[in-house]
Amino acid sequence: KKAPTGKIDLNTASKVELMNIPGVGEKTALAIIQFRKSTPFTSIKQMMDIKGIGEKKFEKMKEFIKVKWTSSSFPSYGVAEYL
């Protein structure tokens, strides 16, 4: 799997896009999506709140992820278009 060319936004990326982050497989991508449905990311460090992502894994992925969050990013939490 090749590393992403640009930073991936944790709040808007699809499952496939999330799986381009080093250390993220399908299970972790789905966990990220579940997490952001109830709590949109406000910091990339919140990745460590997801089961299976510790400090070592986070260190490998942090340069490939970003968080751009505004209230309009999630007009209503958990809608299908974010899956």
Coordinates of C-alpha atoms in Angstrom, one line a residue:
K1 CA 0.0 0.0 0.0
K2 CA 1.4 3.4 -0.9
A3 CA 1.3 6.4 1.4
P4 CA -1.2 9.1 0.5
T5 CA 0.1 12.1 -1.4
G6 CA -1.8 14.7 0.6
K7 CA -3.0 14.7 4.2
I8 CA -6.2 12.9 4.8
D9 CA -9.0 14.7 6.7
L10 CA -10.2 12.4 9.5
N11 CA -13.7 14.0 9.5
T12 CA -14.4 13.7 5.8
A13 CA -12.4 10.8 4.4
S14 CA -14.2 7.7 3.0
K15 CA -13.3 4.3 4.3
V16 CA -11.1 3.7 1.3
E17 CA -9.3 7.0 1.8
L18 CA -8.7 6.2 5.5
M19 CA -7.3 2.8 4.5
N20 CA -4.5 4.7 2.7
I21 CA -3.1 6.0 6.0
P22 CA -0.2 3.8 7.1
G23 CA -1.4 1.4 9.8
V24 CA -5.1 1.7 9.0
G25 CA -6.9 -1.3 7.7
E26 CA -10.6 -1.8 7.1
K27 CA -11.4 -2.5 10.8
T28 CA -9.6 0.7 12.0
A29 CA -11.1 2.8 9.1
L30 CA -14.6 1.7 10.3
A31 CA -13.7 2.5 13.9
I32 CA -12.6 6.0 12.8
I33 CA -15.9 6.5 11.0
Q34 CA -17.9 5.3 14.0
F35 CA -15.9 7.6 16.3
R36 CA -16.5 10.7 14.2
K37 CA -20.3 10.0 14.0
S38 CA -20.6 10.8 17.7
T39 CA -17.6 13.0 18.1
P40 CA -16.1 14.8 15.1
F41 CA -12.3 15.1 15.3
T42 CA -11.0 18.4 16.6
S43 CA -7.4 17.2 16.8
I44 CA -5.4 14.4 15.1
K45 CA -4.3 13.3 18.6
Q46 CA -7.9 12.0 19.1
M47 CA -6.8 9.1 16.9
M48 CA -5.3 7.6 20.0
D49 CA -8.8 7.4 21.5
I50 CA -9.6 4.7 18.9
K51 CA -9.0 1.1 19.9
G52 CA -5.9 -0.3 18.4
I53 CA -4.1 3.0 17.9
G54 CA -1.5 3.8 20.4
E55 CA 1.4 6.3 20.5
K56 CA 3.7 4.2 18.2
K57 CA 1.0 3.7 15.5
F58 CA 0.0 7.4 15.8
E59 CA 3.6 8.5 15.3
K60 CA 3.7 6.6 12.0
M61 CA 0.5 8.1 10.7
K62 CA 0.4 11.7 12.0
E63 CA 2.2 13.2 9.0
F64 CA -0.6 11.8 6.7
I65 CA -3.6 13.0 8.6
K66 CA -5.3 16.3 9.3
V67 CA -8.5 17.7 10.9
K68 CA -10.4 20.5 9.3
W69 CA -13.5 21.0 11.4
T70 CA -16.3 23.6 11.2
S71 CA -19.8 23.3 12.4
S72 CA -20.9 23.1 8.8
S73 CA -18.7 20.0 8.3
F74 CA -21.3 17.9 10.1
P75 CA -24.8 19.4 9.6
S76 CA -26.2 16.3 11.4
Y77 CA -24.1 13.6 12.9
G78 CA -24.1 10.1 11.4
V79 CA -25.7 10.7 8.1
A80 CA -25.1 8.1 5.4
E81 CA -23.0 10.4 3.1
Y82 CA -20.1 10.2 5.6
L83 CA -19.8 6.5 5.4

